[in-house]
């Protein structure tokens, strides 16, 4: 009986795990795997392009700032030159403030003092503007220098008025002096004395009015 059981067991087929086929796993690449690997490179390229563009923009701003600073320096230098000319025309040896009384009013070229010296500064403005480097500099200089010319003309006209008043006072003083001399010389001529006294009185009144008395 035991021999029969052993024969029965030996007759059964032996199954081994290695002999049985298992489920097959496909190793095809995932569809998005290559795109995911390439994405960092594409992203880096985009960032790099932005950085290059930003550097380019920064370079343009630096270049533009350098141009603006160069223009402003030329404009400031031109204004300094005009200011020096204005000072010379005002307080220099031949400046208009060196002219007093009738000298300021009776000019050799018969032009009013304000017109004569204003034209001199205008001419200097044109010479300086011509020496600037570009239209932008010339335009900015003209705008700012025109303000200086306007102020210069105002100062000229005020000075001209002051010198006219000085001239009037000088004439009034001369009238008093000459009329007094007339009265003294023609002490025995009543008509001459009356004329002299009237002239003195008129001159004194005018002098007081000019001085605000």
CSV table of C-alpha atoms in Angstrom, one decimal:
chain,number,residue,atom,x,y,z
A,1,UNK,CA,0.0,0.0,0.0
A,2,UNK,CA,2.8,2.5,0.8
A,3,UNK,CA,4.6,1.5,-2.4
A,4,UNK,CA,1.4,2.4,-4.4
A,5,UNK,CA,1.2,5.9,-2.7
A,6,UNK,CA,4.8,6.6,-3.7
A,7,UNK,CA,4.2,5.6,-7.3
A,8,UNK,CA,1.1,7.8,-7.4
A,9,UNK,CA,3.0,10.8,-6.1
A,10,UNK,CA,5.8,10.3,-8.5
A,11,UNK,CA,3.5,10.1,-11.4
A,12,UNK,CA,2.0,13.5,-10.8
A,13,UNK,CA,3.4,16.3,-13.0
A,14,UNK,CA,5.7,18.7,-11.2
A,15,UNK,CA,4.9,22.4,-11.6
A,16,UNK,CA,7.6,25.0,-11.2
A,17,UNK,CA,7.0,28.7,-10.9
A,18,UNK,CA,9.8,29.4,-13.3
A,19,UNK,CA,8.2,27.3,-16.0
A,20,UNK,CA,4.9,29.1,-15.9
A,21,UNK,CA,4.6,32.2,-18.1
A,22,UNK,CA,3.8,35.4,-16.0
A,23,UNK,CA,2.2,38.6,-17.1
A,24,UNK,CA,4.2,40.5,-19.7
A,25,UNK,CA,5.1,44.2,-18.9
A,26,UNK,CA,5.6,46.5,-21.8
A,27,UNK,CA,8.6,48.8,-21.5
A,28,UNK,CA,7.5,51.4,-24.1
A,29,UNK,CA,8.5,55.0,-23.1
A,30,UNK,CA,5.9,57.2,-21.5
A,31,UNK,CA,4.5,59.7,-24.0
A,32,UNK,CA,5.3,62.8,-21.9
A,33,UNK,CA,8.7,61.7,-20.5
A,34,UNK,CA,10.8,63.3,-23.2
A,35,UNK,CA,8.9,66.6,-23.0
A,36,UNK,CA,9.3,66.6,-19.2
A,37,UNK,CA,13.0,66.2,-19.6
A,38,UNK,CA,13.3,68.9,-22.2
A,39,UNK,CA,11.1,71.4,-20.3
A,40,UNK,CA,13.9,72.7,-18.0
A,41,UNK,CA,16.1,73.5,-21.0
A,42,UNK,CA,13.3,75.4,-22.7
A,43,UNK,CA,12.5,77.3,-19.5
A,44,UNK,CA,16.2,78.2,-19.0
A,45,UNK,CA,16.4,79.5,-22.5
A,46,UNK,CA,13.4,81.7,-21.9
A,47,UNK,CA,14.8,83.1,-18.7
A,48,UNK,CA,18.1,83.6,-20.4
A,49,UNK,CA,16.5,85.6,-23.2
A,50,UNK,CA,14.7,87.7,-20.6
A,51,UNK,CA,17.9,88.4,-18.8
A,52,UNK,CA,19.6,89.4,-22.1
A,53,UNK,CA,16.7,91.7,-22.9
A,54,UNK,CA,16.8,93.2,-19.5
A,55,UNK,CA,20.6,93.8,-19.8
A,56,UNK,CA,19.9,95.3,-23.2
A,57,UNK,CA,17.3,97.7,-21.8
A,58,UNK,CA,19.6,98.6,-18.9
A,59,UNK,CA,22.4,99.3,-21.4
A,60,UNK,CA,20.1,101.5,-23.4
A,61,UNK,CA,19.0,103.4,-20.2
A,62,UNK,CA,22.7,103.9,-19.2
A,63,UNK,CA,23.6,105.1,-22.7
A,64,UNK,CA,20.6,107.5,-22.7
A,65,UNK,CA,21.5,108.8,-19.3
A,66,UNK,CA,25.0,109.4,-20.4
A,67,UNK,CA,23.8,111.4,-23.4
A,68,UNK,CA,21.4,113.4,-21.2
A,69,UNK,CA,24.2,114.2,-18.8
A,70,UNK,CA,26.5,115.2,-21.6
A,71,UNK,CA,23.8,117.5,-23.1
A,72,UNK,CA,23.1,119.0,-19.7
A,73,UNK,CA,26.8,119.7,-19.1
A,74,UNK,CA,27.1,121.5,-22.4
A,75,UNK,CA,23.9,123.5,-21.6
A,76,UNK,CA,25.2,124.5,-18.1
A,77,UNK,CA,28.5,125.5,-19.7
A,78,UNK,CA,26.7,127.7,-22.3
A,79,UNK,CA,24.6,129.3,-19.6
A,80,UNK,CA,27.8,130.1,-17.6
A,81,UNK,CA,29.3,131.8,-20.6
A,82,UNK,CA,26.2,133.9,-21.1
A,83,UNK,CA,26.1,134.8,-17.4
A,84,UNK,CA,29.8,136.0,-17.6
A,85,UNK,CA,28.9,138.1,-20.7
A,86,UNK,CA,25.9,139.5,-18.8
A,87,UNK,CA,28.1,140.4,-15.8
A,88,UNK,CA,30.6,142.1,-18.1
A,89,UNK,CA,28.0,144.1,-19.9
A,90,UNK,CA,26.6,145.2,-16.6
A,91,UNK,CA,29.6,145.8,-14.3
A,92,UNK,CA,32.6,145.6,-16.7
A,93,UNK,CA,34.8,148.6,-17.7
A,94,UNK,CA,32.4,149.2,-20.6
A,95,UNK,CA,29.3,147.9,-18.8
A,96,UNK,CA,26.2,150.0,-18.8
A,97,UNK,CA,26.5,150.8,-15.0
A,98,UNK,CA,29.6,152.8,-15.8
A,99,UNK,CA,27.5,155.3,-17.7
A,100,UNK,CA,25.9,158.0,-15.7
A,101,UNK,CA,23.4,160.7,-16.3
A,102,UNK,CA,23.5,162.1,-19.9
A,103,UNK,CA,26.1,159.5,-20.9
A,104,UNK,CA,23.6,156.8,-20.4
A,105,UNK,CA,20.9,158.8,-22.3
A,106,UNK,CA,22.8,160.3,-25.2
A,107,UNK,CA,24.5,157.3,-26.9
A,108,UNK,CA,26.8,157.7,-29.9
A,109,UNK,CA,24.7,155.4,-32.1
A,110,UNK,CA,21.5,157.2,-31.0
A,111,UNK,CA,20.0,154.0,-29.7
A,112,UNK,CA,18.4,153.9,-26.2
A,113,UNK,CA,20.7,152.4,-23.7
A,114,UNK,CA,18.4,149.5,-23.0
A,115,UNK,CA,18.2,148.6,-26.7
A,116,UNK,CA,21.9,148.9,-27.3
A,117,UNK,CA,23.0,146.6,-24.5
A,118,UNK,CA,20.2,144.2,-25.0
A,119,UNK,CA,21.3,143.6,-28.6
A,120,UNK,CA,24.8,143.0,-27.4
A,121,UNK,CA,23.7,140.2,-25.1
A,122,UNK,CA,21.4,138.8,-27.8
A,123,UNK,CA,24.4,138.6,-30.1
A,124,UNK,CA,26.4,136.8,-27.5
A,125,UNK,CA,23.5,134.4,-27.0
A,126,UNK,CA,23.5,133.6,-30.7
A,127,UNK,CA,27.2,133.0,-30.7
A,128,UNK,CA,27.1,130.6,-27.8
A,129,UNK,CA,24.1,128.8,-29.2
A,130,UNK,CA,25.8,128.2,-32.5
A,131,UNK,CA,28.7,126.5,-30.7
A,132,UNK,CA,26.5,123.8,-29.1
A,133,UNK,CA,26.6,120.3,-30.3
A,134,UNK,CA,23.0,119.5,-31.3
A,135,UNK,CA,19.5,120.8,-31.7
A,136,UNK,CA,18.4,119.5,-28.3
A,137,UNK,CA,21.2,121.4,-26.5
A,138,UNK,CA,20.4,124.6,-28.5
A,139,UNK,CA,16.7,124.4,-27.8
A,140,UNK,CA,17.2,123.9,-24.1
A,141,UNK,CA,19.8,126.7,-23.9
A,142,UNK,CA,17.6,129.1,-25.8
A,143,UNK,CA,14.6,128.5,-23.5
A,144,UNK,CA,16.6,129.1,-20.4
A,145,UNK,CA,18.8,131.9,-21.7
A,146,UNK,CA,15.7,133.8,-22.9
A,147,UNK,CA,14.7,134.1,-19.3
A,148,UNK,CA,18.1,135.7,-18.5
A,149,UNK,CA,17.7,138.1,-21.4
A,150,UNK,CA,14.3,139.2,-20.2
A,151,UNK,CA,15.6,139.9,-16.8
A,152,UNK,CA,18.6,141.7,-18.3
A,153,UNK,CA,16.3,144.0,-20.3
A,154,UNK,CA,14.3,144.7,-17.2
A,155,UNK,CA,17.5,145.8,-15.3
A,156,UNK,CA,18.5,147.9,-18.2
A,157,UNK,CA,15.2,149.8,-18.4
A,158,UNK,CA,15.3,150.4,-14.6
A,159,UNK,CA,18.8,151.7,-14.9
A,160,UNK,CA,17.8,153.9,-17.8
A,161,UNK,CA,15.0,155.4,-15.8
A,162,UNK,CA,17.3,156.0,-12.8
A,163,UNK,CA,19.8,157.8,-15.0
A,164,UNK,CA,17.1,159.9,-16.6
A,165,UNK,CA,16.1,161.0,-13.1
A,166,UNK,CA,19.7,161.7,-12.2
A,167,UNK,CA,20.0,163.8,-15.4
A,168,UNK,CA,16.8,165.8,-14.5
A,169,UNK,CA,18.2,166.4,-11.0
A,170,UNK,CA,21.5,167.5,-12.4
A,171,UNK,CA,19.7,169.9,-14.8
A,172,UNK,CA,17.6,171.3,-11.9
A,173,UNK,CA,20.8,171.9,-9.9
A,174,UNK,CA,22.3,173.6,-12.9
A,175,UNK,CA,19.2,175.8,-13.2
A,176,UNK,CA,19.4,176.9,-9.6
A,177,UNK,CA,23.1,177.7,-10.0
A,178,UNK,CA,22.8,179.7,-13.2
A,179,UNK,CA,19.7,181.6,-12.1
A,180,UNK,CA,21.3,182.5,-8.8
A,181,UNK,CA,24.3,183.8,-10.8
A,182,UNK,CA,21.9,185.8,-13.0
A,183,UNK,CA,20.2,187.4,-10.0
A,184,UNK,CA,23.6,188.4,-8.5
A,185,UNK,CA,24.9,189.8,-11.7
A,186,UNK,CA,21.8,191.8,-12.7
A,187,UNK,CA,21.0,193.0,-9.2
A,188,UNK,CA,19.8,196.3,-10.6
A,189,UNK,CA,17.6,194.8,-13.3
A,190,UNK,CA,14.2,193.8,-11.8
A,191,UNK,CA,13.1,191.8,-14.9
A,192,UNK,CA,16.3,189.7,-14.7
A,193,UNK,CA,15.9,189.2,-11.0
A,194,UNK,CA,12.3,188.1,-11.4
A,195,UNK,CA,13.2,185.7,-14.2
A,196,UNK,CA,16.0,184.3,-12.1
A,197,UNK,CA,13.9,183.8,-9.0
A,198,UNK,CA,11.1,182.2,-11.0
A,199,UNK,CA,13.6,179.7,-12.5
A,200,UNK,CA,15.1,178.9,-9.1
A,201,UNK,CA,11.6,178.3,-7.7
A,202,UNK,CA,10.6,176.0,-10.6
A,203,UNK,CA,13.8,174.0,-10.4
A,204,UNK,CA,13.5,173.5,-6.7
A,205,UNK,CA,10.0,172.3,-7.0
A,206,UNK,CA,10.9,169.9,-9.8
A,207,UNK,CA,13.9,168.6,-7.8
A,208,UNK,CA,11.7,167.9,-4.8
A,209,UNK,CA,9.2,166.1,-6.8
A,210,UNK,CA,11.8,163.9,-8.4
A,211,UNK,CA,13.1,162.9,-5.0
A,212,UNK,CA,9.7,162.3,-3.6
A,213,UNK,CA,9.6,165.3,-1.3
